[in-house]
Amino acid sequence: MYPRKLGKKDALRHYKNWRKSNKENTYELMLNKLNTYLKYLRIKHIPLEYTLHGSTWFNGRYDDELDMAPAKPRFNQQVKPVRRATNWDKVQQQQSQTTPQMTQEERNAIFREYGR
C-alpha cells in the first residue's frame, strides 16, 4: 500500500515498535495517516522519487503536519500571456485606407510642375 517499496524491513520494524509503544496505536490509525499522506502526494503532485522511503515515514514522519492546500503552479509552468504576431497585411491595408490617395490628375499636375 505504501507507494515506495524501499526500506520495507526497517519500515516493518518501526511499525511494530510503534504498535507496541501505546495501546492507542492501532492499524486503523496508521492506515488513516497513510491515506492522508497518499492524498497529500496526489494534491501536491509529488513524484515517486521525492516520496519518503517506507523506513523513514514509519520512523516518525507519519506525525508530520501536512499542508493539504492545492499545489501552486511552479514558476516555469505558469501561463504567460502571449502577444499575437502582427498581421502586416492587415496593417498595410489599414494604412492604405487611411492615407489619402492622389488621383491621376494630381500626379500629372505635379509632374508637369516639377518635370519628369
C-alpha atoms as one frame of an Amber mdcrd trajectory, in Angstrom:
protein
   0.000   0.000   0.000   2.897   2.383   0.704   3.994   3.805  -2.668   7.756
   3.498  -2.253   8.980  -0.042  -1.640  12.489   0.807  -0.372  13.320   0.012
   3.272  10.451  -2.434   3.818  12.261  -4.425   6.515  13.084  -1.331   8.570
   9.599   0.053   7.952   8.032  -3.105   9.384  10.345  -2.929  12.412   9.426
   0.729  13.053   5.729  -0.053  12.639   5.896  -2.933  15.157   7.726  -0.727
  17.668   5.124   1.988  17.181   2.285  -0.509  17.806   3.972  -1.821  20.982
   4.657   1.656  22.381   0.997   2.534  23.030  -2.334   0.692  23.039  -3.954
   3.575  21.182  -1.647   2.961  18.214  -3.847   0.791  16.036  -3.733  -0.450
  12.490  -6.701   1.800  11.600  -4.901   4.883  12.950  -1.806   4.145  10.861
  -3.951   3.379   7.816  -5.710   6.730   8.252  -2.344   8.535   8.468  -1.100
   6.664   5.400  -4.201   7.571   3.391  -3.725  11.210   4.396  -0.102  11.068
   3.218  -1.120   9.469  -0.096  -3.740  12.181  -0.594  -1.073  14.808   0.163
   1.199  13.293  -2.509  -1.621  13.469  -5.074  -2.620  17.042  -4.194   0.950
  18.344  -4.360   1.814  16.304  -7.482   4.895  14.896  -5.761   6.678  12.349
  -7.978   7.685   8.947  -6.639  11.383   9.826  -6.401  10.560  12.543  -3.832
   8.312  10.288  -1.752   9.778   9.277   1.599  11.168   5.770   1.953   8.923
   3.482   3.983  11.541   3.162   6.740  11.709   6.958   7.076   7.966   7.500
   7.050   7.214   4.740   9.571  10.026   6.028  11.827   8.009   9.028  12.971
   7.348  11.029   9.807   3.724   9.823   9.880   3.155  12.509  12.547   4.266
  15.338  10.240   1.773  18.123   9.694   0.857  18.157   6.012  -0.248  21.215
   4.061  -3.289  19.969   2.161  -3.793  23.170   0.135  -3.688  22.611  -3.626
  -0.296  22.977  -5.240   0.528  26.368  -6.709   1.814  26.454 -10.267   5.581
  26.437 -10.496   7.395  29.427 -11.937   8.195  27.698 -15.204   4.704  26.278
 -15.605   2.749  29.493 -15.248   0.566  30.527 -18.099   2.133  33.649 -19.532
   0.172  35.940 -21.800   1.473  35.689 -25.342   1.093  38.601 -27.712  -0.179
  37.705 -31.142   2.144  38.299 -34.055   1.320  41.366 -36.083  -0.578  40.704
 -39.277   1.333  43.030 -41.590  -1.085  42.543 -44.492  -3.882  43.911 -42.354
  -1.729  46.840 -41.179  -0.816  47.691 -44.776  -4.475  47.609 -45.805  -5.423
  49.909 -42.939  -2.639  52.341 -43.807  -3.630  52.398 -47.451  -7.236  53.120
 -46.469  -6.306  55.983 -44.146  -3.638  57.504 -46.413  -5.262  59.829 -48.939
  -4.659  58.571 -52.470  -3.722  61.011 -55.207  -5.750  60.953 -58.332  -4.089
  60.561 -61.712  -4.796  64.229 -62.494  -2.993  65.364 -59.324   0.024  63.229
 -60.202   0.155  64.583 -63.725  -0.053  68.144 -62.394   2.886  67.530 -60.051
   4.967  66.001 -62.860   4.145  68.939 -65.165   5.095  71.427 -62.459   8.368
  69.778 -61.375   9.161  67.898 -64.524   9.999  64.332 -65.022
